[in-house]
XYZ file of C-alpha atoms in Angstrom:
340
model
C 77.909 -164.647 -18.504
C 80.623 -166.776 -19.376
C 81.405 -168.562 -15.954
C 77.343 -169.123 -16.011
C 77.743 -170.609 -19.024
C 80.427 -172.817 -18.142
C 78.689 -174.157 -15.505
C 75.656 -174.346 -17.085
C 77.531 -176.917 -20.232
C 80.174 -178.540 -16.797
C 76.020 -179.317 -14.987
C 74.675 -181.030 -18.663
C 77.889 -182.955 -19.372
C 78.289 -185.298 -15.646
C 74.137 -185.157 -15.819
C 74.689 -186.254 -19.639
C 77.604 -188.637 -19.743
C 77.482 -192.190 -18.891
C 81.149 -192.727 -18.862
C 82.873 -191.616 -15.301
C 86.198 -190.184 -16.982
C 83.075 -187.478 -18.342
C 80.983 -187.207 -14.783
C 84.720 -186.342 -13.512
C 85.449 -183.607 -16.101
C 82.054 -181.845 -15.722
C 82.556 -181.578 -12.230
C 85.961 -180.146 -12.260
C 84.361 -177.624 -15.133
C 82.134 -177.029 -12.185
C 83.883 -176.381 -9.679
C 86.786 -173.899 -11.661
C 83.477 -171.987 -12.766
C 81.515 -170.839 -9.540
C 85.229 -170.135 -8.436
C 85.757 -166.625 -9.691
C 81.634 -165.738 -8.832
C 82.595 -166.863 -4.939
C 86.023 -164.133 -4.727
C 84.571 -162.167 -7.018
C 83.753 -159.036 -4.045
C 87.377 -159.597 -3.445
C 86.392 -160.045 0.161
C 89.185 -161.649 2.283
C 86.177 -163.966 3.395
C 85.547 -164.596 0.353
C 88.635 -165.967 -1.285
C 88.956 -167.853 2.007
C 85.779 -169.087 1.265
C 86.784 -169.722 -2.457
C 89.687 -171.299 -1.615
C 88.655 -173.824 0.915
C 85.642 -174.268 -1.295
C 88.227 -175.532 -4.246
C 90.285 -177.496 -1.910
C 86.939 -179.764 -0.549
C 86.016 -179.933 -4.006
C 89.220 -181.218 -5.604
C 89.864 -183.486 -3.176
C 86.449 -185.168 -3.296
C 87.015 -185.071 -7.320
C 89.810 -186.856 -7.485
C 88.483 -189.247 -5.104
C 85.786 -189.536 -8.098
C 88.388 -190.335 -10.231
C 90.200 -192.897 -7.590
C 86.270 -194.836 -6.773
C 86.382 -194.813 -10.360
C 89.511 -196.199 -11.673
C 89.712 -198.915 -8.355
C 86.314 -200.116 -10.379
C 87.712 -199.490 -13.684
C 90.832 -202.345 -12.246
C 88.140 -205.366 -10.671
C 85.721 -205.101 -13.530
C 87.009 -203.473 -17.104
C 83.829 -201.222 -16.790
C 83.895 -196.908 -17.359
C 79.957 -197.123 -17.209
C 78.645 -195.465 -14.139
C 75.913 -196.919 -13.572
C 78.527 -200.198 -13.244
C 79.336 -199.282 -10.286
C 79.987 -203.046 -9.015
C 83.062 -203.913 -6.803
C 82.290 -202.498 -2.594
C 85.515 -200.597 -1.921
C 84.517 -198.331 -4.758
C 81.129 -198.058 -4.712
C 82.218 -196.609 -0.139
C 85.102 -194.104 -1.832
C 82.170 -193.200 -4.372
C 79.820 -192.530 -1.664
C 82.289 -190.581 0.430
C 83.159 -188.533 -2.319
C 79.480 -187.092 -3.241
C 79.022 -186.538 0.313
C 82.154 -184.342 0.537
C 80.865 -182.750 -3.463
C 77.615 -182.207 -1.598
C 77.820 -181.396 1.972
C 77.329 -184.151 4.071
C 77.510 -184.915 7.233
C 80.969 -185.487 8.504
C 82.415 -183.823 5.594
C 79.976 -180.869 6.231
C 82.396 -178.152 7.678
C 83.003 -176.322 4.125
C 79.408 -175.629 3.457
C 78.623 -173.330 5.928
C 81.711 -171.228 5.704
C 81.670 -170.983 1.391
C 78.132 -169.855 1.898
C 78.845 -167.578 4.486
C 81.622 -165.480 2.521
C 79.417 -165.734 -0.975
C 77.293 -163.201 -2.167
C 73.577 -164.368 -1.858
C 73.127 -165.451 -5.973
C 76.645 -166.880 -6.126
C 75.098 -168.764 -2.609
C 71.442 -169.235 -4.468
C 73.955 -171.479 -7.360
C 75.432 -173.329 -4.472
C 72.601 -174.592 -2.596
C 70.402 -175.293 -5.425
C 72.739 -176.073 -9.710
C 76.076 -177.063 -7.860
C 74.915 -180.122 -5.967
C 72.468 -181.364 -9.148
C 75.715 -183.018 -10.318
C 76.280 -185.089 -7.702
C 73.015 -185.853 -6.357
C 72.466 -186.945 -10.547
C 75.687 -189.134 -10.125
C 73.777 -190.638 -6.522
C 70.542 -191.970 -8.870
C 72.583 -193.651 -11.324
C 74.915 -195.388 -8.513
C 71.938 -195.715 -6.658
C 71.711 -199.372 -6.502
C 74.849 -200.211 -5.885
C 75.562 -198.783 -2.766
C 75.584 -199.102 0.528
C 71.988 -198.630 2.447
C 73.494 -198.818 5.818
C 75.822 -196.687 5.145
C 73.827 -193.624 3.500
C 71.289 -194.373 6.435
C 73.815 -193.804 8.798
C 75.108 -190.225 6.829
C 71.368 -189.412 6.678
C 71.052 -189.841 10.051
C 73.916 -187.495 11.432
C 73.079 -184.805 8.634
C 69.381 -184.203 10.255
C 70.801 -184.395 12.777
C 73.972 -182.108 12.547
C 72.455 -179.477 10.699
C 69.548 -178.689 12.698
C 71.446 -178.210 16.202
C 74.316 -176.682 14.397
C 71.496 -173.823 12.766
C 70.165 -173.467 16.331
C 72.537 -171.175 17.658
C 73.088 -169.229 13.742
C 72.180 -165.241 13.590
C 73.967 -164.823 9.882
C 70.360 -166.261 7.815
C 73.213 -167.946 4.685
C 74.722 -170.267 7.683
C 71.297 -170.951 8.477
C 70.388 -171.827 4.995
C 73.841 -173.990 5.076
C 72.564 -175.950 7.741
C 69.542 -176.331 6.675
C 70.395 -177.882 2.573
C 72.832 -179.983 5.231
C 69.359 -181.467 6.750
C 67.834 -181.524 3.641
C 70.464 -183.534 2.127
C 69.714 -186.056 5.173
C 65.946 -186.498 4.333
C 67.474 -187.109 0.373
C 69.882 -189.419 1.006
C 67.927 -191.655 3.668
C 65.914 -192.722 0.005
C 68.101 -193.290 -2.513
C 68.839 -197.332 -1.972
C 64.598 -197.761 -1.945
C 63.204 -195.230 -4.618
C 65.922 -192.637 -6.044
C 63.229 -190.802 -7.722
C 61.459 -189.791 -4.973
C 64.972 -188.213 -3.746
C 65.176 -186.633 -7.039
C 61.159 -185.526 -6.586
C 62.789 -184.076 -2.839
C 65.935 -182.620 -4.137
C 63.445 -180.475 -7.074
C 60.883 -178.972 -4.305
C 64.261 -178.460 -2.244
C 65.648 -176.180 -5.175
C 62.572 -174.219 -5.964
C 61.559 -173.358 -2.166
C 65.399 -172.510 -1.213
C 65.709 -170.060 -4.392
C 62.362 -168.526 -3.282
C 63.989 -167.643 -0.017
C 67.352 -166.578 -1.781
C 65.687 -163.970 -3.774
C 63.865 -162.655 -1.068
C 66.412 -162.164 0.616
C 68.366 -161.007 -1.972
C 65.463 -158.316 -2.515
C 65.117 -156.974 0.176
C 68.707 -156.587 1.005
C 69.258 -158.689 4.239
C 72.013 -160.893 5.578
C 71.575 -161.461 8.835
C 68.771 -161.713 12.026
C 68.721 -158.633 13.152
C 68.281 -156.857 9.752
C 66.065 -159.091 8.767
C 63.492 -157.431 12.164
C 63.227 -153.844 10.657
C 63.085 -155.606 7.171
C 59.104 -155.871 6.473
C 58.559 -152.103 6.030
C 60.122 -152.636 2.769
C 58.034 -155.446 1.507
C 55.394 -155.947 3.775
C 53.825 -158.598 0.896
C 56.966 -159.925 0.181
C 57.545 -160.768 4.001
C 54.737 -162.503 4.446
C 54.444 -164.821 2.059
C 58.773 -165.263 3.058
C 56.988 -166.624 6.420
C 54.877 -169.315 4.358
C 57.806 -169.922 1.986
C 60.140 -170.827 5.497
C 56.950 -172.984 7.316
C 56.928 -175.335 3.670
C 60.708 -175.382 4.071
C 60.500 -176.901 7.274
C 58.385 -179.554 5.940
C 54.191 -177.949 7.875
C 51.533 -179.641 6.437
C 49.196 -177.849 3.791
C 51.947 -176.254 2.412
C 55.191 -178.017 -0.167
C 57.701 -178.560 1.611
C 55.271 -181.764 3.609
C 54.835 -183.572 0.334
C 58.651 -184.810 -0.298
C 58.861 -185.496 3.550
C 55.675 -187.462 3.859
C 56.211 -189.819 0.732
C 59.752 -190.297 2.317
C 58.471 -191.811 5.708
C 55.470 -193.293 3.674
C 58.218 -195.129 2.169
C 61.103 -196.231 4.441
C 57.686 -197.118 6.975
C 57.473 -200.003 3.585
C 61.175 -200.439 3.394
C 59.952 -201.968 7.880
C 62.185 -198.710 8.603
C 59.712 -197.502 10.774
C 62.104 -196.219 13.777
C 64.294 -194.240 11.614
C 61.410 -192.643 10.046
C 60.167 -191.365 13.865
C 64.581 -190.525 13.906
C 64.589 -188.601 10.893
C 60.842 -187.162 12.088
C 62.195 -185.679 15.374
C 65.337 -184.609 13.850
C 63.705 -182.662 11.456
C 61.670 -180.853 14.616
C 65.023 -179.109 14.963
C 65.265 -177.322 11.557
C 61.676 -176.602 12.320
C 62.804 -174.455 15.513
C 65.007 -172.685 13.497
C 63.352 -171.644 10.811
C 59.936 -170.488 13.240
C 63.404 -168.063 14.415
C 63.734 -166.765 11.022
C 59.858 -166.437 10.298
C 59.428 -164.586 13.654
C 61.844 -162.615 13.036
C 60.746 -161.600 9.256
C 57.284 -161.007 10.255
C 56.237 -161.281 13.702
C 58.560 -158.519 15.525
C 56.859 -155.371 14.436
C 57.092 -152.338 16.676
C 57.144 -150.813 18.868
C 60.363 -152.620 19.997
C 62.808 -152.217 22.627
C 65.660 -151.373 21.082
C 66.240 -148.783 18.814
C 66.158 -148.757 15.062
C 66.203 -146.885 11.331
C 62.633 -147.479 9.730
C 63.908 -149.301 6.363
C 62.622 -147.464 3.012
C 58.911 -148.815 2.151
C 60.862 -149.646 -1.712
C 58.032 -149.960 -4.231
C 60.003 -151.871 -7.085
C 57.324 -154.008 -8.644
C 58.382 -158.139 -7.032
C 60.095 -159.985 -9.947
C 57.915 -162.507 -11.307
C 60.516 -165.108 -10.805
C 60.160 -165.074 -6.853
C 56.317 -164.224 -7.422
C 55.934 -168.546 -9.710
C 58.300 -169.871 -6.933
C 56.790 -168.377 -3.776
C 53.695 -169.262 -5.117
C 54.896 -172.727 -6.314
C 56.685 -173.470 -3.355
C 53.748 -172.864 -0.793
C 50.420 -174.484 -3.130
C 51.745 -178.162 -4.876
C 50.731 -180.044 -2.205
C 47.242 -181.148 -3.695
C 49.059 -182.625 -6.447
C 50.659 -184.905 -4.346
C 47.644 -188.494 -5.505
C 49.547 -187.583 -9.217
C 53.018 -188.215 -7.681
C 52.908 -192.268 -7.339
C 51.770 -192.400 -10.397
C 55.032 -190.703 -12.184
C 57.217 -192.306 -9.989
């Protein structure tokens, strides 16, 4: 409970601060409070994950501090929204990319997620990404669009390609997170509110998937194949949520992609929009593989496996709400231009 409260405190401090030192302090509180949650199981892999996480986050925090100090040195401003020095902006972009796990600083993220328990993995993929994205949002007007576009396309490409060959579900979700970050980063110089919308919907869909995996206690594809007998209705919903995360049209996940492609076309960046859309097809392949393993591979099998017991535990309300929202929010799309 103490660590969870510290997490919320760190996130709140970073999001609400105007001063770089306060934002940095919030990021540090966040990092230190998640470390015990990662290393909780005392498994060598968990300890390794916690060490990797600490090293990358400490480096990224140092870079954030360095970029803000360089900016203050040149402009006399410690205000987050007043990032005007070019070099500072470039250092800040790379620091936040390291915090988020965007390409080319993505190597730590799949490893850390694989070494963490499922609920800690959920926190790492959702809440821990909020403070860096909030910093990107606040400095979006002064960031370099070319660098962000390049990083975004690389993230979408690598997130798709490296996820193809994975069998561990947490690693697949880590690569899916990297490719979603690509979609968020590409649009932030042009429409920061769209980035936030994309982030909120991504958090919603990922939470639904992580919570479902936690309920049926599944960690890899081979156990996912046999888990349909535990909770058939939940697995059917998991199929739809995975397709929504892939961004298929009648589902919620299509909404941010559609708006982002529309905005990129308005900015005369149609080739970029086409490239990133094609790269998201790579992600679609491994989402379909997950969906196939979850619901379509029904017996008789060629491989022998133990039949799982049907659990009659009622599904939690949180999972039910998040799954319904991850599937059915597309009809609200006409309201979104009025919010943006």
